[in-house]
C-alpha angles and dihedrals in degrees: 000000000000116000128183120204116198134199106198122226117263111232099159114106112253133188112270094246091059095045095065096056093036096055094047098044122096124223093260095177090056091050090054091048092047091051091051093048092048090050087055089055102262126134108237132193120190120202120190108193091179089078105080133354117295130185122200087261091053092049092048091048091051093050100036098090095035110123098193119146090209132033118195120193123192121202148166124219094264091051097048096107092053090049091050090049092052089049089055091048091051092048091051093048097040109028 
């Protein structure tokens, strides 16, 4: 089964000291989850939308041809609106 794991973009303003580490960090929890799923025989794609600048159109374009059976979206409280937005985009593209 194909599964896509998504790290939403972070559009909320953050203090400068948090931006540096945040932008350079990788979604470690998603990497652990992907490794476990791959070990179980699943095909996994990981998308980190924090790296770069993505509009809704860019996100939709990136997900349009994705044939995953399952989409997983991680989030933190201050990224919840971006996660909800990606959920809406996925539902519109893959009803």
